[in-house]
């Protein structure tokens, strides 16, 4: 059947109607993405289609890891939904098969998994486990981090408590390490900062840290940082929790998990976002010993690990493996990064290009000497790219880092077209 051509006027009217309804029904504390509001009606692998007929290349939704509406994932979910959906207090094949599939990607001794419904829930559980296991209460996080929307995680997210509407200072049980940002502070001794910060924190339950920093501005941890931090926190009786919610599942191109090139095995690994390709799922993996530290108290999540979620999670793993998406992230990531580095040569607004695989950042500055952040320019750039059909967004403590973390199914042509559009917009 021929697709009906959308009528722009009708699309605009519908958008205005939906915006009005949102204003009535949704809290003002939820803002819209990409500047001018977008009315999206369909997802198709690396693309999102708007109601006015425009197709956007999505460079920012790392949740749709194997592509929006990936047919293999859709089919797996639909099939299982028609057969059985129950909870993990029953025995069914999918649960143990899926946990085993995930655990195979992790180093020993991280062999025991918990399945929950969101990254926030998974981080909460990881912290509860760390507190139960160590008997300590305090926590350490890194400046600029976001770990989730629950009460406890807002207190553990400097991105929130230091941001708009936040109370500014951490709670007394929260210790904050500086961002190991080698672009803004090239002279700093980051390992020493971690040592001092962790020594001053005293007895702690855990250091909760992303294996690559996302909200803090797409920052790679410096060499040796995670292993130094791990040994210091363990000396203080605490654990290392790696938050892989943004950077996991092969996105970094060389490994399934971003911590893997550091030589450190965390005590607890937290997975989320891409795990279900948009289906609400998350996981916590740890050692048998840590997993048994609730002293007999039951752990149960009504929806966590249900047969439909397991089928979907399994299908995501199938696609990552069959389509060799990790290698794709590596190759496309390096193509993208070298293109961005060329842009940096000719456009002074770009201060730094960084990241690994398909987790990249473009830091915009007003001045290459003072590194004065350029958040307004970054926002204008993102909006112009959106008008050119490419979805991006900004992050970082100064909101001046353009982040690139697309579905991993994009093509060489998508990368090349994007670089061309970026070049032309930056030249204006
Ligand atoms: N950890 C990190 C690093 C995140 O980026 C997020 C979400 N942006 C979370 C945890 C929380 O995940 P969720 O929104 O699924 O609760």
Short mmCIF file of C-alpha atoms and ligand atoms in Angstrom, two decimals:
data_model
loop_
_atom_site.label_atom_id
_atom_site.label_comp_id
_atom_site.label_asym_id
_atom_site.label_seq_id
_atom_site.Cartn_x
_atom_site.Cartn_y
_atom_site.Cartn_z
CA UNK A 1 0.00 0.00 0.00
CA UNK A 2 1.41 3.42 -0.86
CA UNK A 3 2.38 5.45 2.21
CA UNK A 4 0.24 8.53 2.52
CA UNK A 5 2.25 11.73 2.31
CA UNK A 6 1.99 13.52 5.65
CA UNK A 7 0.44 16.96 5.51
CA UNK A 8 2.71 19.46 7.25
CA UNK A 9 -0.15 21.72 8.43
CA UNK A 10 -2.00 18.79 9.98
CA UNK A 11 1.20 17.54 11.61
CA UNK A 12 1.81 20.98 13.18
CA UNK A 13 -1.74 21.16 14.51
CA UNK A 14 -1.46 17.70 16.04
CA UNK A 15 1.89 18.64 17.62
CA UNK A 16 0.37 21.79 19.16
CA UNK A 17 -2.48 19.69 20.55
CA UNK A 18 -0.09 17.15 22.09
CA UNK A 19 2.06 19.90 23.61
CA UNK A 20 -0.99 21.47 25.19
CA UNK A 21 -2.00 18.09 26.64
CA UNK A 22 1.53 17.55 27.96
CA UNK A 23 1.40 20.92 29.70
CA UNK A 24 -1.79 19.85 31.46
CA UNK A 25 -0.84 16.30 32.29
CA UNK A 26 2.92 16.16 32.73
CA UNK A 27 5.05 17.92 35.33
CA UNK A 28 7.12 20.87 34.12
CA UNK A 29 10.14 19.10 35.60
CA UNK A 30 10.28 16.91 32.47
CA UNK A 31 11.74 18.82 29.53
CA UNK A 32 11.72 17.86 25.86
CA UNK A 33 14.79 16.80 23.89
CA UNK A 34 16.52 18.42 20.90
CA UNK A 35 15.31 22.05 21.18
CA UNK A 36 12.19 22.53 19.05
CA UNK A 37 9.74 19.74 20.04
CA UNK A 38 9.70 16.65 17.87
CA UNK A 39 6.58 14.55 17.27
CA UNK A 40 7.94 11.09 16.61
CA UNK A 41 5.65 8.45 15.15
CA UNK A 42 7.94 5.55 14.25
CA UNK A 43 11.36 4.11 14.92
CA UNK A 44 13.37 2.18 12.35
CA UNK A 45 16.85 0.97 13.38
CA UNK A 46 19.08 4.09 13.52
CA UNK A 47 16.27 6.40 12.38
CA UNK A 48 13.28 8.12 13.95
CA UNK A 49 10.41 9.30 11.75
CA UNK A 50 8.49 12.45 12.64
CA UNK A 51 4.81 13.14 11.94
CA UNK A 52 5.70 15.69 9.26
CA UNK A 53 7.50 12.98 7.29
CA UNK A 54 11.05 13.94 8.25
CA UNK A 55 13.46 11.10 8.94
CA UNK A 56 16.03 11.79 11.64
CA UNK A 57 19.30 9.98 12.18
CA UNK A 58 19.41 9.20 15.90
CA UNK A 59 22.90 9.71 17.31
CA UNK A 60 21.95 9.89 20.95
CA UNK A 61 19.63 7.04 21.98
CA UNK A 62 22.01 4.46 23.37
CA UNK A 63 18.98 2.58 24.71
CA UNK A 64 18.00 1.49 21.17
CA UNK A 65 21.30 -0.30 21.05
CA UNK A 66 20.50 -2.79 18.28
CA UNK A 67 18.21 -0.37 16.46
CA UNK A 68 14.75 1.10 17.08
CA UNK A 69 12.14 -1.65 16.65
CA UNK A 70 14.81 -4.19 15.70
CA UNK A 71 12.68 -6.95 14.11
CA UNK A 72 14.46 -9.82 15.90
CA UNK A 73 13.85 -8.20 19.30
CA UNK A 74 10.25 -7.26 18.46
CA UNK A 75 9.51 -10.77 17.30
CA UNK A 76 11.06 -12.37 20.40
CA UNK A 77 9.00 -10.15 22.71
CA UNK A 78 5.75 -10.70 20.80
CA UNK A 79 6.25 -14.45 20.69
CA UNK A 80 6.96 -14.78 24.41
CA UNK A 81 4.12 -12.43 25.34
CA UNK A 82 1.70 -14.81 23.66
CA UNK A 83 3.07 -17.87 25.49
CA UNK A 84 3.82 -16.97 29.10
CA UNK A 85 4.56 -14.00 31.29
CA UNK A 86 4.95 -14.63 34.99
CA UNK A 87 7.48 -13.88 37.72
CA UNK A 88 10.77 -15.32 38.84
CA UNK A 89 9.26 -17.34 41.69
CA UNK A 90 8.36 -19.90 39.02
CA UNK A 91 10.82 -22.06 37.13
CA UNK A 92 11.07 -21.35 33.40
CA UNK A 93 13.85 -21.85 30.87
CA UNK A 94 14.32 -18.26 29.80
CA UNK A 95 15.50 -16.91 33.14
CA UNK A 96 18.50 -19.14 33.77
CA UNK A 97 19.41 -19.22 30.07
CA UNK A 98 19.48 -15.46 29.99
CA UNK A 99 21.42 -15.06 33.25
CA UNK A 100 23.91 -17.60 32.02
CA UNK A 101 24.27 -15.74 28.69
CA UNK A 102 24.99 -12.48 30.53
CA UNK A 103 27.34 -14.05 33.05
CA UNK A 104 29.41 -15.56 30.21
CA UNK A 105 30.31 -12.01 29.17
CA UNK A 106 31.66 -11.17 32.64
CA UNK A 107 34.93 -12.16 34.27
CA UNK A 108 34.98 -14.54 37.26
CA UNK A 109 33.78 -14.37 39.96
CA UNK A 110 30.84 -12.19 38.81
CA UNK A 111 28.53 -15.15 38.31
CA UNK A 112 25.33 -14.26 40.19
CA UNK A 113 22.75 -11.93 38.68
CA UNK A 114 19.67 -10.02 39.81
CA UNK A 115 17.18 -8.76 37.23
CA UNK A 116 15.20 -5.58 37.84
CA UNK A 117 13.42 -2.92 35.79
CA UNK A 118 15.56 0.21 35.52
CA UNK A 119 19.08 1.47 35.96
CA UNK A 120 17.99 3.34 39.09
CA UNK A 121 16.60 0.20 40.64
CA UNK A 122 19.77 -1.70 39.77
CA UNK A 123 22.02 0.94 41.34
CA UNK A 124 19.82 0.98 44.47
CA UNK A 125 20.17 -2.78 44.74
CA UNK A 126 23.94 -2.65 44.16
CA UNK A 127 24.29 -0.14 47.02
CA UNK A 128 22.08 -2.20 49.32
CA UNK A 129 24.27 -5.22 48.59
CA UNK A 130 27.46 -3.24 49.23
CA UNK A 131 26.11 -1.92 52.53
CA UNK A 132 24.90 -5.33 53.64
CA UNK A 133 28.18 -7.01 52.69
CA UNK A 134 30.59 -4.45 54.16
CA UNK A 135 28.57 -3.22 57.12
CA UNK A 136 29.55 0.33 56.07
CA UNK A 137 27.13 3.06 55.08
CA UNK A 138 28.98 5.93 53.36
CA UNK A 139 29.36 6.08 49.59
CA UNK A 140 31.81 7.67 47.18
CA UNK A 141 30.91 9.01 43.72
CA UNK A 142 32.61 11.14 41.08
CA UNK A 143 31.72 14.80 40.46
CA UNK A 144 29.26 15.33 37.60
CA UNK A 145 27.82 11.80 37.84
CA UNK A 146 24.19 10.80 37.44
CA UNK A 147 23.20 7.40 38.79
CA UNK A 148 19.40 7.48 38.89
CA UNK A 149 16.18 9.22 39.92
CA UNK A 150 15.33 7.65 43.30
CA UNK A 151 15.78 9.59 46.53
CA UNK A 152 19.04 7.88 47.43
CA UNK A 153 20.45 8.17 43.92
CA UNK A 154 19.68 11.87 43.65
CA UNK A 155 21.79 12.23 46.81
CA UNK A 156 24.49 10.24 45.01
CA UNK A 157 24.28 12.23 41.77
CA UNK A 158 26.29 15.48 41.85
CA UNK A 159 24.82 16.18 38.38
CA UNK A 160 21.47 16.58 40.21
CA UNK A 161 22.25 17.86 43.69
CA UNK A 162 24.62 20.49 42.33
CA UNK A 163 22.36 21.23 39.33
CA UNK A 164 19.20 23.35 39.01
CA UNK A 165 16.85 22.81 41.94
CA UNK A 166 19.47 20.77 43.82
CA UNK A 167 20.53 21.54 47.36
CA UNK A 168 24.14 22.12 46.30
CA UNK A 169 26.10 20.22 48.91
CA UNK A 170 26.35 16.46 49.37
CA UNK A 171 24.82 14.66 52.35
CA UNK A 172 27.33 13.79 55.06
CA UNK A 173 27.41 10.12 53.97
CA UNK A 174 28.31 11.07 50.39
CA UNK A 175 31.92 11.72 49.36
CA UNK A 176 32.71 13.20 45.97
CA UNK A 177 35.91 12.70 43.97
CA UNK A 178 36.89 15.38 41.43
CA UNK A 179 36.33 14.59 37.74
CA UNK A 180 39.53 13.14 36.29
CA UNK A 181 39.22 15.45 33.29
CA UNK A 182 42.52 15.46 31.41
CA UNK A 183 41.27 18.09 28.93
CA UNK A 184 40.44 20.78 31.51
CA UNK A 185 43.11 19.82 34.05
CA UNK A 186 46.00 18.27 32.12
CA UNK A 187 48.50 18.88 34.93
CA UNK A 188 46.49 17.16 37.66
CA UNK A 189 47.64 13.92 39.29
CA UNK A 190 44.34 12.06 39.07
CA UNK A 191 45.58 8.91 40.78
CA UNK A 192 46.75 10.97 43.72
CA UNK A 193 43.38 12.77 43.80
CA UNK A 194 41.61 9.42 43.95
CA UNK A 195 43.96 8.19 46.71
CA UNK A 196 43.51 11.33 48.82
CA UNK A 197 39.76 11.53 48.22
CA UNK A 198 39.22 7.91 49.14
CA UNK A 199 41.52 8.09 52.18
CA UNK A 200 39.59 11.13 53.45
CA UNK A 201 36.27 9.34 52.93
CA UNK A 202 37.08 6.82 55.69
CA UNK A 203 35.13 3.56 55.95
CA UNK A 204 32.74 3.29 53.01
CA UNK A 205 30.34 0.76 51.53
CA UNK A 206 31.44 1.42 47.96
CA UNK A 207 32.73 3.65 45.25
CA UNK A 208 29.96 3.91 42.64
CA UNK A 209 31.52 4.98 39.36
CA UNK A 210 30.86 4.70 35.64
CA UNK A 211 33.56 2.87 33.71
CA UNK A 212 33.51 5.89 31.37
CA UNK A 213 31.88 9.08 32.59
CA UNK A 214 28.71 9.99 30.70
CA UNK A 215 26.80 12.94 32.19
CA UNK A 216 30.10 14.38 33.43
CA UNK A 217 30.99 14.90 29.75
CA UNK A 218 31.87 11.69 27.87
CA UNK A 219 35.17 11.32 29.74
CA UNK A 220 37.46 8.31 29.66
CA UNK A 221 39.00 7.43 32.99
CA UNK A 222 42.77 8.03 32.89
CA UNK A 223 45.07 5.00 32.73
CA UNK A 224 45.38 3.32 36.09
CA UNK A 225 42.58 5.37 37.67
CA UNK A 226 40.06 2.59 38.20
CA UNK A 227 42.61 0.12 39.55
CA UNK A 228 44.05 2.69 41.94
CA UNK A 229 40.54 3.69 43.07
CA UNK A 230 39.58 0.03 43.48
CA UNK A 231 42.54 -0.74 45.72
CA UNK A 232 42.00 2.38 47.83
CA UNK A 233 38.30 1.75 48.32
CA UNK A 234 38.96 -1.90 49.18
CA UNK A 235 41.55 -0.80 51.76
CA UNK A 236 38.75 1.27 53.32
CA UNK A 237 36.59 -1.83 53.58
CA UNK A 238 34.44 -0.87 50.60
CA UNK A 239 33.54 -2.34 47.21
CA UNK A 240 33.84 -1.12 43.64
CA UNK A 241 30.51 -0.81 41.82
CA UNK A 242 30.90 -0.24 38.07
CA UNK A 243 27.88 1.55 36.59
CA UNK A 244 27.81 0.26 33.00
CA UNK A 245 24.29 1.55 32.33
CA UNK A 246 25.45 3.90 29.56
CA UNK A 247 28.67 2.36 28.34
CA UNK A 248 28.09 -1.39 28.47
CA UNK A 249 27.07 -4.06 25.94
CA UNK A 250 29.94 -3.56 23.52
CA UNK A 251 29.50 0.14 22.89
CA UNK A 252 33.18 0.87 23.52
CA UNK A 253 34.06 -1.40 20.61
CA UNK A 254 36.89 -3.43 22.11
CA UNK A 255 35.13 -5.09 25.01
CA UNK A 256 31.63 -5.94 26.13
CA UNK A 257 32.14 -3.90 29.32
CA UNK A 258 33.98 -0.62 29.48
CA UNK A 259 35.81 -1.60 32.68
CA UNK A 260 37.48 -4.51 30.90
CA UNK A 261 40.45 -2.61 29.53
CA UNK A 262 41.40 -1.37 33.00
CA UNK A 263 42.54 -4.71 34.39
CA UNK A 264 40.13 -4.32 37.30
CA UNK A 265 37.29 -6.68 38.12
CA UNK A 266 34.62 -4.69 39.97
CA UNK A 267 32.81 -6.30 42.90
CA UNK A 268 29.44 -5.39 41.43
CA UNK A 269 28.47 -4.51 37.83
CA UNK A 270 25.29 -2.61 37.03
CA UNK A 271 23.67 -2.89 33.58
CA UNK A 272 20.72 -1.00 32.14
CA UNK A 273 19.56 1.08 29.17
CA UNK A 274 20.62 -1.04 26.12
CA UNK A 275 19.99 -4.34 27.92
CA UNK A 276 16.39 -4.54 26.64
CA UNK A 277 16.68 -2.21 23.64
CA UNK A 278 13.93 -0.04 25.16
CA UNK A 279 12.08 -2.69 27.12
CA UNK A 280 12.39 -1.68 30.81
CA UNK A 281 15.06 -3.97 32.23
CA UNK A 282 18.30 -3.75 34.20
CA UNK A 283 20.67 -6.13 35.96
CA UNK A 284 23.15 -6.37 38.80
CA UNK A 285 25.92 -8.97 38.70
CA UNK A 286 28.19 -9.80 41.58
CA UNK A 287 29.98 -12.60 43.40
CA UNK A 288 28.16 -15.44 45.13
CA UNK A 289 29.39 -14.16 48.49
CA UNK A 290 28.19 -10.57 48.00
CA UNK A 291 24.92 -11.80 46.51
CA UNK A 292 24.19 -13.72 49.69
CA UNK A 293 24.69 -10.84 52.09
CA UNK A 294 21.04 -9.96 52.83
CA UNK A 295 21.10 -12.21 55.89
CA UNK A 296 18.08 -14.24 54.91
CA UNK A 297 15.93 -11.29 53.81
CA UNK A 298 14.10 -12.11 50.59
CA UNK A 299 14.84 -10.30 47.37
CA UNK A 300 12.00 -10.21 44.88
CA UNK A 301 11.07 -7.88 42.01
CA UNK A 302 7.59 -8.41 40.57
CA UNK A 303 8.60 -7.76 36.97
CA UNK A 304 12.36 -8.28 37.10
CA UNK A 305 13.47 -11.26 35.03
CA UNK A 306 9.99 -12.13 33.76
CA UNK A 307 9.87 -14.44 30.72
CA UNK A 308 9.12 -11.63 28.27
CA UNK A 309 12.02 -9.51 29.53
CA UNK A 310 14.34 -12.52 29.38
CA UNK A 311 13.28 -13.27 25.79
CA UNK A 312 13.88 -9.65 24.80
CA UNK A 313 17.24 -9.49 26.60
CA UNK A 314 18.29 -12.72 24.91
CA UNK A 315 17.30 -11.34 21.49
CA UNK A 316 19.41 -8.23 22.14
CA UNK A 317 22.39 -10.47 22.91
CA UNK A 318 21.72 -12.47 19.71
CA UNK A 319 21.86 -9.35 17.58
CA UNK A 320 24.99 -8.00 19.26
CA UNK A 321 26.74 -11.30 18.58
CA UNK A 322 25.33 -12.26 15.17
CA UNK A 323 25.79 -8.82 13.66
CA UNK A 324 29.16 -8.39 15.37
CA UNK A 325 28.06 -5.01 16.67
CA UNK A 326 31.06 -4.66 18.94
CA UNK A 327 33.39 -4.67 15.96
CA UNK A 328 31.02 -2.27 14.24
CA UNK A 329 31.21 0.09 17.22
CA UNK A 330 35.00 -0.11 17.03
CA UNK A 331 35.22 0.56 13.27
CA UNK A 332 32.49 3.17 13.00
CA UNK A 333 33.68 4.79 16.21
CA UNK A 334 37.18 5.26 14.86
CA UNK A 335 35.84 6.53 11.52
CA UNK A 336 33.66 9.01 13.41
CA UNK A 337 36.40 10.04 15.80
CA UNK A 338 38.96 10.69 13.10
CA UNK A 339 36.38 12.74 11.17
CA UNK A 340 35.64 14.76 14.30
CA UNK A 341 39.34 15.29 14.86
CA UNK A 342 39.62 16.70 11.31
CA UNK A 343 36.73 19.06 12.08
CA UNK A 344 38.58 20.16 15.19
CA UNK A 345 41.51 21.25 13.02
CA UNK A 346 39.32 23.68 11.08
CA UNK A 347 36.77 24.81 13.67
CA UNK A 348 37.94 26.60 16.79
CA UNK A 349 34.68 25.96 18.60
CA UNK A 350 35.75 22.33 19.04
CA UNK A 351 38.13 22.17 21.97
CA UNK A 352 38.31 18.43 22.42
CA UNK A 353 37.24 15.20 20.75
CA UNK A 354 37.18 12.13 22.97
CA UNK A 355 35.70 8.73 23.69
CA UNK A 356 35.90 5.13 22.61
CA UNK A 357 33.86 3.16 20.11
CA UNK A 358 30.41 4.65 19.69
CA UNK A 359 30.61 6.65 22.91
CA UNK A 360 32.10 9.95 21.79
CA UNK A 361 32.13 13.54 22.96
CA UNK A 362 32.81 16.88 21.35
CA UNK A 363 33.64 19.60 23.87
CA UNK A 364 32.84 23.12 22.67
CA UNK A 365 34.77 26.12 23.96
CA UNK A 366 34.75 29.87 23.25
CA UNK A 367 38.47 30.14 23.54
CA UNK A 368 41.15 27.52 22.99
CA UNK A 369 43.43 29.16 25.59
CA UNK A 370 41.06 29.74 28.52
CA UNK A 371 38.80 26.78 27.56
CA UNK A 372 35.79 28.96 28.45
CA UNK A 373 32.82 26.61 27.95
CA UNK A 374 30.46 27.30 25.03
CA UNK A 375 27.08 25.90 26.18
CA UNK A 376 24.92 28.31 24.12
CA UNK A 377 26.94 27.61 20.97
CA UNK A 378 26.66 23.86 21.67
CA UNK A 379 22.87 24.21 22.02
CA UNK A 380 22.62 26.17 18.74
CA UNK A 381 24.78 23.54 17.04
CA UNK A 382 22.54 20.71 18.31
CA UNK A 383 19.42 22.55 17.15
CA UNK A 384 20.87 23.20 13.68
CA UNK A 385 21.93 19.57 13.37
CA UNK A 386 18.38 18.60 14.30
CA UNK A 387 17.09 20.86 11.54
CA UNK A 388 19.51 19.08 9.24
CA UNK A 389 18.01 15.72 10.27
CA UNK A 390 20.49 14.54 12.92
CA UNK A 391 19.61 14.13 16.60
CA UNK A 392 22.29 14.98 19.15
CA UNK A 393 22.32 16.43 22.66
CA UNK A 394 24.66 18.04 25.16
CA UNK A 395 25.99 17.06 28.56
CA UNK A 396 28.85 17.73 30.94
CA UNK A 397 29.02 20.00 33.99
CA UNK A 398 29.05 23.06 31.68
CA UNK A 399 26.50 21.58 29.23
CA UNK A 400 29.00 22.16 26.45
CA UNK A 401 29.82 18.59 25.47
CA UNK A 402 27.97 17.24 22.44
CA UNK A 403 27.45 13.55 23.08
CA UNK A 404 27.38 10.85 20.43
CA UNK A 405 26.05 7.43 21.48
CA UNK A 406 23.87 6.15 18.63
CA UNK A 407 22.15 2.83 18.04
CA UNK A 408 25.06 0.59 17.01
CA UNK A 409 23.47 -0.29 13.66
CA UNK A 410 24.28 2.95 11.86
CA UNK A 411 26.18 2.88 8.59
CA UNK A 412 29.42 4.36 7.24
CA UNK A 413 27.26 6.66 5.14
CA UNK A 414 25.42 7.92 8.23
CA UNK A 415 28.77 8.79 9.80
CA UNK A 416 30.09 10.51 6.66
CA UNK A 417 26.87 12.47 6.07
CA UNK A 418 26.86 13.59 9.70
CA UNK A 419 30.45 14.81 9.48
CA UNK A 420 29.60 16.75 6.33
CA UNK A 421 26.58 18.38 7.98
CA UNK A 422 28.64 19.22 11.05
CA UNK A 423 31.30 20.81 8.88
CA UNK A 424 28.79 22.94 7.04
CA UNK A 425 26.99 24.05 10.24
CA UNK A 426 30.25 24.85 12.03
CA UNK A 427 31.38 26.91 9.01
CA UNK A 428 28.38 29.24 9.35
N1 LIG B 1 23.21 5.20 35.67
C1 LIG B 1 23.55 5.95 34.62
C2 LIG B 1 24.99 6.12 34.27
C3 LIG B 1 22.57 6.56 33.83
O1 LIG B 1 22.92 7.31 32.78
C4 LIG B 1 21.21 6.37 34.17
C5 LIG B 1 20.09 6.97 33.33
N2 LIG B 1 20.40 8.05 32.56
C6 LIG B 1 20.91 5.61 35.29
C7 LIG B 1 21.93 5.02 36.01
C8 LIG B 1 19.48 5.38 35.71
O2 LIG B 1 18.81 4.58 34.82
P1 LIG B 1 17.21 4.61 34.66
O3 LIG B 1 16.83 5.91 34.05
O4 LIG B 1 16.94 3.41 33.80
O5 LIG B 1 16.63 4.45 36.03
#
